[in-house]
XYZ file of C-alpha atoms in Angstrom:
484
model
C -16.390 34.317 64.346
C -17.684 32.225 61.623
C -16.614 28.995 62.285
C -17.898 29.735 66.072
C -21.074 30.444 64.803
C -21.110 27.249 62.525
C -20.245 25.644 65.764
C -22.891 26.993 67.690
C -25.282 25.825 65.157
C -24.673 22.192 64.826
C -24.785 21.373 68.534
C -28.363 23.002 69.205
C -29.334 20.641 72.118
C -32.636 19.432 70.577
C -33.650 16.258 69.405
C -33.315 15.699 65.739
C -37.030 14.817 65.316
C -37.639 18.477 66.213
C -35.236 19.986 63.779
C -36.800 18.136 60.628
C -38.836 20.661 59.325
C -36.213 23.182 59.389
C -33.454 20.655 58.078
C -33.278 22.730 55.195
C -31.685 25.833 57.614
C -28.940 23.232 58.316
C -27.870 22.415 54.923
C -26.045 25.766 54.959
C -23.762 25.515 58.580
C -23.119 22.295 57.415
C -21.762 22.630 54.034
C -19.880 25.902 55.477
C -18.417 23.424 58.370
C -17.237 20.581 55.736
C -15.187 23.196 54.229
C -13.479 24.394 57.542
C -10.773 23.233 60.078
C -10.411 19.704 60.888
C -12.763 20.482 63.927
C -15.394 21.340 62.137
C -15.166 18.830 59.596
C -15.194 15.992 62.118
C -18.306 17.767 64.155
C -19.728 18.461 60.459
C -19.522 14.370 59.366
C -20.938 13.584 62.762
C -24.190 15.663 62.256
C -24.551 14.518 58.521
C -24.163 10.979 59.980
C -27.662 12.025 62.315
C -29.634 13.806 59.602
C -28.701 11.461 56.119
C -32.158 9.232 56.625
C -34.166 12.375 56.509
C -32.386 14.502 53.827
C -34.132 15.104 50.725
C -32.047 14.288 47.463
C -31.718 17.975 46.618
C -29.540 18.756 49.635
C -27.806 15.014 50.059
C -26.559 15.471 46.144
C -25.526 18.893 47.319
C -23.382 18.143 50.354
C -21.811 14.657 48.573
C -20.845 17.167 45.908
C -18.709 18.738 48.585
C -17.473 15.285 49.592
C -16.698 14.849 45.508
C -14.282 18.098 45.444
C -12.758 17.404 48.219
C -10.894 14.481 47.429
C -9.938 15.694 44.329
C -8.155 18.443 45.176
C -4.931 17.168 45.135
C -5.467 16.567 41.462
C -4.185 20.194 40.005
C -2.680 18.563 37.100
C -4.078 15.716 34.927
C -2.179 12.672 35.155
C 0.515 11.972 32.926
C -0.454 8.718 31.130
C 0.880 7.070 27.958
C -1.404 4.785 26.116
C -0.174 1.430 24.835
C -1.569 -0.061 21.744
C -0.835 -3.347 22.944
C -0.223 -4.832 26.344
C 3.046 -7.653 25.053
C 5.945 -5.477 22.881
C 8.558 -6.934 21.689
C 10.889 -7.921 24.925
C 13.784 -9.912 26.287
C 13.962 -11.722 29.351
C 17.027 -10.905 31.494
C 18.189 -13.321 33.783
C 19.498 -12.443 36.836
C 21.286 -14.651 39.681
C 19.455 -13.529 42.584
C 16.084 -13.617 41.000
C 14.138 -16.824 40.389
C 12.142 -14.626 37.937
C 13.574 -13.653 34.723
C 12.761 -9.640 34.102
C 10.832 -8.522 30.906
C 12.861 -5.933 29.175
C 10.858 -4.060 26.327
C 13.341 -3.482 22.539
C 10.815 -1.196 21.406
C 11.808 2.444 23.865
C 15.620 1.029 23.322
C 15.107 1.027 19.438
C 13.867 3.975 19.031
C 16.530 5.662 21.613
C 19.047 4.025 19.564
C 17.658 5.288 16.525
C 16.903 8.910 17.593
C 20.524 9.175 18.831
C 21.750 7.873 15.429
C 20.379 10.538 13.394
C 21.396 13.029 15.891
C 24.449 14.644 14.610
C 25.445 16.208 18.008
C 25.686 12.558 19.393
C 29.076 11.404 20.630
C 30.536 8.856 17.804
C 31.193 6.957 21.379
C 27.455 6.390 21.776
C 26.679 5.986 18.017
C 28.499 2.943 17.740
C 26.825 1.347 20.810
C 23.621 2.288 19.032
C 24.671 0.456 16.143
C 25.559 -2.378 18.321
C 22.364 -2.709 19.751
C 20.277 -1.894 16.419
C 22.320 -4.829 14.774
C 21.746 -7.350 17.671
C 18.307 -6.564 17.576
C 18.023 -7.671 13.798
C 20.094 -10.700 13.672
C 18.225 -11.999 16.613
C 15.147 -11.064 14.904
C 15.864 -13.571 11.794
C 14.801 -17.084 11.520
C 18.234 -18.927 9.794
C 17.319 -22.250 11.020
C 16.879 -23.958 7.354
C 20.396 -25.245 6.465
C 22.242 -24.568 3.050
C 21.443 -27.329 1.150
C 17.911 -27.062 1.917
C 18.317 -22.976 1.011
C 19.762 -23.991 -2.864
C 17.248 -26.410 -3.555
C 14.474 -24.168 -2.895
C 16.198 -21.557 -4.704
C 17.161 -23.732 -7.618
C 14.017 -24.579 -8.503
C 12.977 -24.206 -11.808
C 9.411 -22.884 -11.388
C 11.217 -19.910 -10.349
C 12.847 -19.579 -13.964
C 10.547 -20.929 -16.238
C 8.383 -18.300 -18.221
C 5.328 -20.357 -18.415
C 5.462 -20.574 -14.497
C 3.047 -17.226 -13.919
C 4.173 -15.017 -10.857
C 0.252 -13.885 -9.947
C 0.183 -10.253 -9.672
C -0.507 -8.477 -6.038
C -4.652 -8.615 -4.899
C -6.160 -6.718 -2.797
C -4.546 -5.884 0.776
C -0.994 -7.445 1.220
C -0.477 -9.205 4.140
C 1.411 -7.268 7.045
C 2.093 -8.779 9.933
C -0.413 -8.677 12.538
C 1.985 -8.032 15.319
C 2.028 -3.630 14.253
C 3.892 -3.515 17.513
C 6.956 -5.518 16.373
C 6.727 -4.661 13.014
C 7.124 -0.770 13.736
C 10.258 -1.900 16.135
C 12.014 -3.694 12.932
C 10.920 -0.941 10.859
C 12.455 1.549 13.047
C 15.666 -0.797 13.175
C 15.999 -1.561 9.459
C 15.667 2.646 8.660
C 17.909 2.980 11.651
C 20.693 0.824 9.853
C 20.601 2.622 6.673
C 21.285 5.760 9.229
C 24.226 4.141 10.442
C 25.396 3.328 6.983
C 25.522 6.912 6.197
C 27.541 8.053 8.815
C 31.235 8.128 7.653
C 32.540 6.378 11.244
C 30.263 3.381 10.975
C 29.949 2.631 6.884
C 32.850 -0.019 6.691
C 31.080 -1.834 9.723
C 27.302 -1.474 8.946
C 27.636 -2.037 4.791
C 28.110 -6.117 5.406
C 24.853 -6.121 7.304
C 23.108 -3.822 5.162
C 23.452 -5.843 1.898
C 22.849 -8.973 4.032
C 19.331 -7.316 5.328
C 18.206 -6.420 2.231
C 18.907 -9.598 0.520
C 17.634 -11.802 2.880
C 14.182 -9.752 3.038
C 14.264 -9.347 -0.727
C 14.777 -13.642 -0.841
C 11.861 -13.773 1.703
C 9.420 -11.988 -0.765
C 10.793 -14.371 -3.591
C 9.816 -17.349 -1.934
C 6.658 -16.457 -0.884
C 4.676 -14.812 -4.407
C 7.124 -16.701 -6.839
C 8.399 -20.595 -7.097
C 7.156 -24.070 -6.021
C 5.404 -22.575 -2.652
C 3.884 -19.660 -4.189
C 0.625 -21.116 -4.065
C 0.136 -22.315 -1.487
C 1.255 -19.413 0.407
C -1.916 -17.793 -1.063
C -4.116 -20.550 0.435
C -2.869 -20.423 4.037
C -1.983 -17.322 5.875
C 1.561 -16.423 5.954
C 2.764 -16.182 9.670
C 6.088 -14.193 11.139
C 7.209 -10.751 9.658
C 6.335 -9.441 6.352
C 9.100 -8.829 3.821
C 6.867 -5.532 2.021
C 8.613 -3.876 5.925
C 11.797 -3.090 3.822
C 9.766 -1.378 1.535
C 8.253 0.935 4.223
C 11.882 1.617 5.957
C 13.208 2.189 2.432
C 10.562 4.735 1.674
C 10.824 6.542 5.189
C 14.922 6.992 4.737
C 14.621 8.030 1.211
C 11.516 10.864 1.912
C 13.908 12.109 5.175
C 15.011 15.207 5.167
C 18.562 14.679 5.026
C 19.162 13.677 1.991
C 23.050 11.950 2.449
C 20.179 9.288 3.967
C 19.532 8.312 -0.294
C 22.839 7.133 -0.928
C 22.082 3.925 1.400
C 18.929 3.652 0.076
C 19.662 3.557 -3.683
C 22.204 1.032 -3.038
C 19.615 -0.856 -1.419
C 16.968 -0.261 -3.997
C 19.673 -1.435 -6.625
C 20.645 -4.535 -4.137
C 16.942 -5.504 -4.219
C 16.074 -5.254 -7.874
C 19.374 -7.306 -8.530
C 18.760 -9.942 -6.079
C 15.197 -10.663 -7.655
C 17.138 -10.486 -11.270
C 19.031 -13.242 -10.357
C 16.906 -15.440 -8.426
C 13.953 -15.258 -11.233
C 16.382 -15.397 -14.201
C 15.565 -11.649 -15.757
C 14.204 -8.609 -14.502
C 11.472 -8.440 -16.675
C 10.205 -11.363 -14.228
C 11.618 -9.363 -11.439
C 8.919 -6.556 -12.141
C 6.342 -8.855 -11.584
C 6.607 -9.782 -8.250
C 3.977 -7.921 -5.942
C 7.219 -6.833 -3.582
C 7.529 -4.460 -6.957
C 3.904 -3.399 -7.191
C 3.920 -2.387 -3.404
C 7.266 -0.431 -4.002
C 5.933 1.688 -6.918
C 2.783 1.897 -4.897
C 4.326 2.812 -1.776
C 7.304 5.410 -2.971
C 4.356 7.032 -5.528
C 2.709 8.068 -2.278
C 5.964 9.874 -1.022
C 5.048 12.508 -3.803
C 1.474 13.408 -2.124
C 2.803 13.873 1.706
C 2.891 17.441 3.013
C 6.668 17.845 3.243
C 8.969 18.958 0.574
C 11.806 16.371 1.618
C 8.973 13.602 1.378
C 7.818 14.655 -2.131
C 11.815 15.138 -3.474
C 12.119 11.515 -1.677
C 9.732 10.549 -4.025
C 10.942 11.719 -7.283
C 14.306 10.224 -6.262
C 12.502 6.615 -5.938
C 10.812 7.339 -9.974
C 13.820 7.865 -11.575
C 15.474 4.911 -9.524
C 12.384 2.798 -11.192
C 11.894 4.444 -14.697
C 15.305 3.960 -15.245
C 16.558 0.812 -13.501
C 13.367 -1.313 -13.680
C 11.954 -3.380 -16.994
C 10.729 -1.026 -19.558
C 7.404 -2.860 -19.971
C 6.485 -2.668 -15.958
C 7.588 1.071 -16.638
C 5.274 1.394 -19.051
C 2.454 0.153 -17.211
C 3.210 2.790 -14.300
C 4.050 5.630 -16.707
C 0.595 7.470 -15.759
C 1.196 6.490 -12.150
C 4.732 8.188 -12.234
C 2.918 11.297 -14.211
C 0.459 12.318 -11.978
C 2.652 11.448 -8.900
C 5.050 14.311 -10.604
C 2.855 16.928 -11.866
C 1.071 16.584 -8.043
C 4.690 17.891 -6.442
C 4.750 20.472 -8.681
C 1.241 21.493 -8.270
C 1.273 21.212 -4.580
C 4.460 23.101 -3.749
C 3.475 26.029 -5.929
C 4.100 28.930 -3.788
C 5.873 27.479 -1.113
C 9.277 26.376 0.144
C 10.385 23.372 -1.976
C 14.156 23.863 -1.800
C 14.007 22.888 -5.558
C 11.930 19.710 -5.373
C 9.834 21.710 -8.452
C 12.642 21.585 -10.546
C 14.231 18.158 -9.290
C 10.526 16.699 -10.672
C 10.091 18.332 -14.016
C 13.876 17.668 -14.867
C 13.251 14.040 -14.013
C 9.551 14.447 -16.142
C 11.190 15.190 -19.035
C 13.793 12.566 -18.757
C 11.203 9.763 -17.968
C 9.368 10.616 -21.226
C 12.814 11.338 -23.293
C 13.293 7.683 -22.359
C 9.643 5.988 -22.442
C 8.639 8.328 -25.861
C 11.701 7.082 -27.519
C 10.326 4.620 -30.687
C 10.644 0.681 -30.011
C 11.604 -1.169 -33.267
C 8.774 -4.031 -33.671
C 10.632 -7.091 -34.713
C 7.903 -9.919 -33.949
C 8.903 -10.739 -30.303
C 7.922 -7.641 -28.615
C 4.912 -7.517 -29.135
C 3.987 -6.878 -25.455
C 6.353 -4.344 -25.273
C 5.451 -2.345 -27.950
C 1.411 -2.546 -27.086
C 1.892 -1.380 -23.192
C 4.553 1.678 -24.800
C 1.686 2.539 -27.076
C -1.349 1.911 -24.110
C 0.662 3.813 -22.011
C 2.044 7.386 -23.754
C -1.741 7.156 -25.211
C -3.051 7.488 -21.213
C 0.069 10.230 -20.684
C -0.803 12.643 -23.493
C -4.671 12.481 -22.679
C -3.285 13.838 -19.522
C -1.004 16.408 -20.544
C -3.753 17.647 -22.930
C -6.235 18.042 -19.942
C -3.311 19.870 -17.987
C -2.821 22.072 -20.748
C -5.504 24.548 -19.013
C -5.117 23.724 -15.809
C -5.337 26.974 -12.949
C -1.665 25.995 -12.106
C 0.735 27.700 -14.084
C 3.755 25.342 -13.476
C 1.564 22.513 -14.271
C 0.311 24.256 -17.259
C 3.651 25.426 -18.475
C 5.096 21.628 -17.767
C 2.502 20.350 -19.566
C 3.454 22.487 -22.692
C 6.820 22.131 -22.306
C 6.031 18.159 -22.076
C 4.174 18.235 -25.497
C 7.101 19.740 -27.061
C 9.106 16.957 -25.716
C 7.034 14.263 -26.939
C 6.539 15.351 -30.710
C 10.416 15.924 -30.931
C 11.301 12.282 -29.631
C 8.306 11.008 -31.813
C 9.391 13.124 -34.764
C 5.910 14.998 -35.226
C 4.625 18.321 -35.144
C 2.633 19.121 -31.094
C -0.299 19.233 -33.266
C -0.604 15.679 -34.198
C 0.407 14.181 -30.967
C -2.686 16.213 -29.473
C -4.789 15.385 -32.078
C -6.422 12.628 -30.839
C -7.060 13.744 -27.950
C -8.960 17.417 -29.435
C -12.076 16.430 -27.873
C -10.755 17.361 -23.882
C -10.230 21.331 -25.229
C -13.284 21.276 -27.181
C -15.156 22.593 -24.112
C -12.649 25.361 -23.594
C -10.901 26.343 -26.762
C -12.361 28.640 -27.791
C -13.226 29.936 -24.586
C -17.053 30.071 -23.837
C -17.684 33.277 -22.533
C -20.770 31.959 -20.137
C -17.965 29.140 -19.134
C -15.266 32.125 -18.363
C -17.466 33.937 -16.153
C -18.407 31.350 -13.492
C -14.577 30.634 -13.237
C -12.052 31.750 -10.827
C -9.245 33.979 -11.515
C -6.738 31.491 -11.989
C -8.999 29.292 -14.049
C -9.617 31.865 -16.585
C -6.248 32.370 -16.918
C -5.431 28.853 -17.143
C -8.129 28.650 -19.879
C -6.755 31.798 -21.666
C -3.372 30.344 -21.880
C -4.718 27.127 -22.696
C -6.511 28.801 -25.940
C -3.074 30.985 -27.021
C -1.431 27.827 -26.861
C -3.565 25.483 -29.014
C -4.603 28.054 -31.539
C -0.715 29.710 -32.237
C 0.103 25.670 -32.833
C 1.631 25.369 -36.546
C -0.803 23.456 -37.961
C -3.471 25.325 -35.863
C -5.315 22.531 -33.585
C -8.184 24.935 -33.480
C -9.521 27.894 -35.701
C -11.888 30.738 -34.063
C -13.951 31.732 -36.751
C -17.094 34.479 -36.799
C -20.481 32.554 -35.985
C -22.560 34.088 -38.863
């Protein structure tokens, strides 16, 4: 009945110069016949054809509206789109017979296949292997070995790369990644998908050669390019290909994982890389200053303030590697970095499920300052040495001191506990190694009761503590006396 009516009322047999003042009367048959059968729709476009010259804006907007949802009704669901960062990923061209056109094959959704069915432990060892395969392809195609071997000692051989009085210049400001982020996450994900393989019992005789071969020749790389002849000049000019400081990011995302058979591989690589620039530069306490080593601290410190627990135990893994492994004067230098990286995991895991990543980092806080505390025998030639141990337990007791009250308990406790340690390596009483440093507690010890009050809960207590602590010390640190 409706549609007849809608009918009836857009073939009134007058002409259309006698309808405009009631063209507003239309508007409604109209719309109501655009929504209808076929028909209706087809007698409803004919009469809009007629009357669009001498519709007003109001109703026009109004009936292409209708138009508007119409077409998109077949749109129930947005559309699935992926965005690309960049338009050209890494690719190889397949050649086929019948085509005169080689095909463009993208590595990057094959690398990370391979690599996601790598670390999959339900994946057949049939399909691992082939993984392997291709994730080893991919990075010996992915290496320039054009120079030939003579050429490769006497670069190596060198003796700027020896010689003390030949400066390695320390790391400034950003260092250079490859602008290609495309490419350089595909070998990322393939150099942290070959220490997967290495870990897996099947592959390890196969994928060690490679591994050690990797890491070298990306460890070499960074050599030649912040130490030797060319060193310079690589600052002048903008380095071009891939950037060696990639090994450093795979190394840090297999050692934060969260299986952790993944940090065998990567302390044998860690100890592969600090040997390889041992050698090359003739001792490792010119092996620490290579920016590849700055970037490592920098980069495996940061493992300690990531949300997960596996990241942050990753982290205190890759501290003892360095505060035990590396030169004692670049250790020394980092000793506050390594601190607060530390007492962080502890703070920030306080309460939750850390699957003893709190205990992993004050067992390897105490060690790190049972070794770095220990006294250095001054015999005229370390000098340096004995200045940067000084510089640098003077920077890590000013911070123990200041944790000493902190809200945290297991940071405050550490922090005690961390004193202790100190004066027995250093054969003093707690009270004169925090001597120097009185001035931090002043504020608190003894507690100010208009300070207390505008404290939290876990302050005051932390400031409580702090005070039992200092003034049950033997020598007292501080004395609460009557204020006359």
């Amino acid at each position: 009945m409706k549609d007849l009516f809608v009918e009836l009322c857009l073939t009134v047999p007058v002409r259309l110069s006698s309808l405009l003042r009631y063209l507003s009367l239309l508007m409604d048959p109209l719309v109501s016949a655009l929504n209808g059968s076929h028909t209706l729709i087809s007698q409803g476009l004919r009469t809009l054809e007629l009357c669009v010259d001498n519709l007003q804006p109001d109703f026009l907007y109004e009936v292409l509206g209708k138009f508007g949802g119409g077409n998109r009704k077949m749109m129930l669901e947005p559309q699935k789109l992926e965005y690309n960062t960049c338009n050209t990923p890494p690719a190889i061209l397949v050649h086929f017979i019948d085509h005169s056109k080689p095909v463009c094959l993208s590595v990057d959704k094959i690398i990370d296949t391979a690599f996601t069915a790598l670390k999959t432990s339900t994946t057949d060892p049939f399909y691992r292997r082939h993984c392997w395969e291709i994730i080893r392809c991919y990075l010996v195609a992915s290496l320039h070995l054009n120079d030939d071997a003579m050429s490769f000692k006497k670069l190596f051989s060198h003796p700027s790369f020896t010689d003390p009085l030949c400066k390695i210049s320390p790391m400034q400001g950003i260092p250079y990644k490859s602008a290609d982020k495309q490419a350089r996450a595909t070998i990322q994900t393939a150099i942290t998908g070959m220490f997967v393989a290495s870990a897996i019992k099947e592959l390890r005789k196969d994928v060690l050669p490679y591994m050690v071969f990797t890491v070298t020749h990306y460890t070499m790389v960074a050599i030649s390019q912040q130490a030797g002849p060319f060193a310079l000049a690589a600052k002048q000019s903008q380095p071009e290909g891939m950037d060696p400081l990639v090994l450093i990011d795979s190394l840090a995302a297999i050692i934060g994982h969260e299986e952790k058979e993944l940090v065998k591989p990567c302390h044998l690589a860690l100890v592969l890389l600090e040997q390889t620039c041992a050698n090359v530069l003739g001792s490792l306490h010119r092996a620490c200053q290579l920016p590849l080593m700055e970037y490592m601290a920098e980069r495996m410190c940061s493992l300690c303030y990531e949300r997960a627990w596996y990241s942050k135990m990753g982290g205190c893994y890759a501290i003892k590697f360095m505060f035990e492994k590396l030169d004692r004067c670049w250790v020394f230098e980092h000793l506050f970095s390594f601190l607060k990286a530390l007492l962080f995991v502890m703070m920030d895991l306080t309460g939750e499920v850390s699957s003893g990543a709190i205990e992993l980092a004050k067992g390897h806080l105490e060690r790190m300052l049972t070794l770095c505390a220990a006294p250095v025998e001054k015999d005229g030639t370390n000098d340096e040495l004995v200045n940067a141990q000084k510089k640098s337990l003077f920077e890590v007791t000013n911070e123990l001191v200041r944790q000493v009250t902190s809200p945290n308990s297991i940071v405050r406790e550490q922090a005690m506990h961390s004193l202790q340690v100190l004066a027995k390596i250093q054969d003093r009483t707690v009270t004169q190694v925090m001597e120097p440093h009185k001035e931090i507690l002043e504020k608190y010890i003894p507690p100010k009761k208009h300070l207390l009050q505008h404290q939290p809960a876990n302050a005051q207590i932390g400031i409580m503590d702090g005070n039992t602590f200092c003034t049950t010390l033997e020598p007292r640190l501080f004395t609460i006396g009557t204020v006359s």
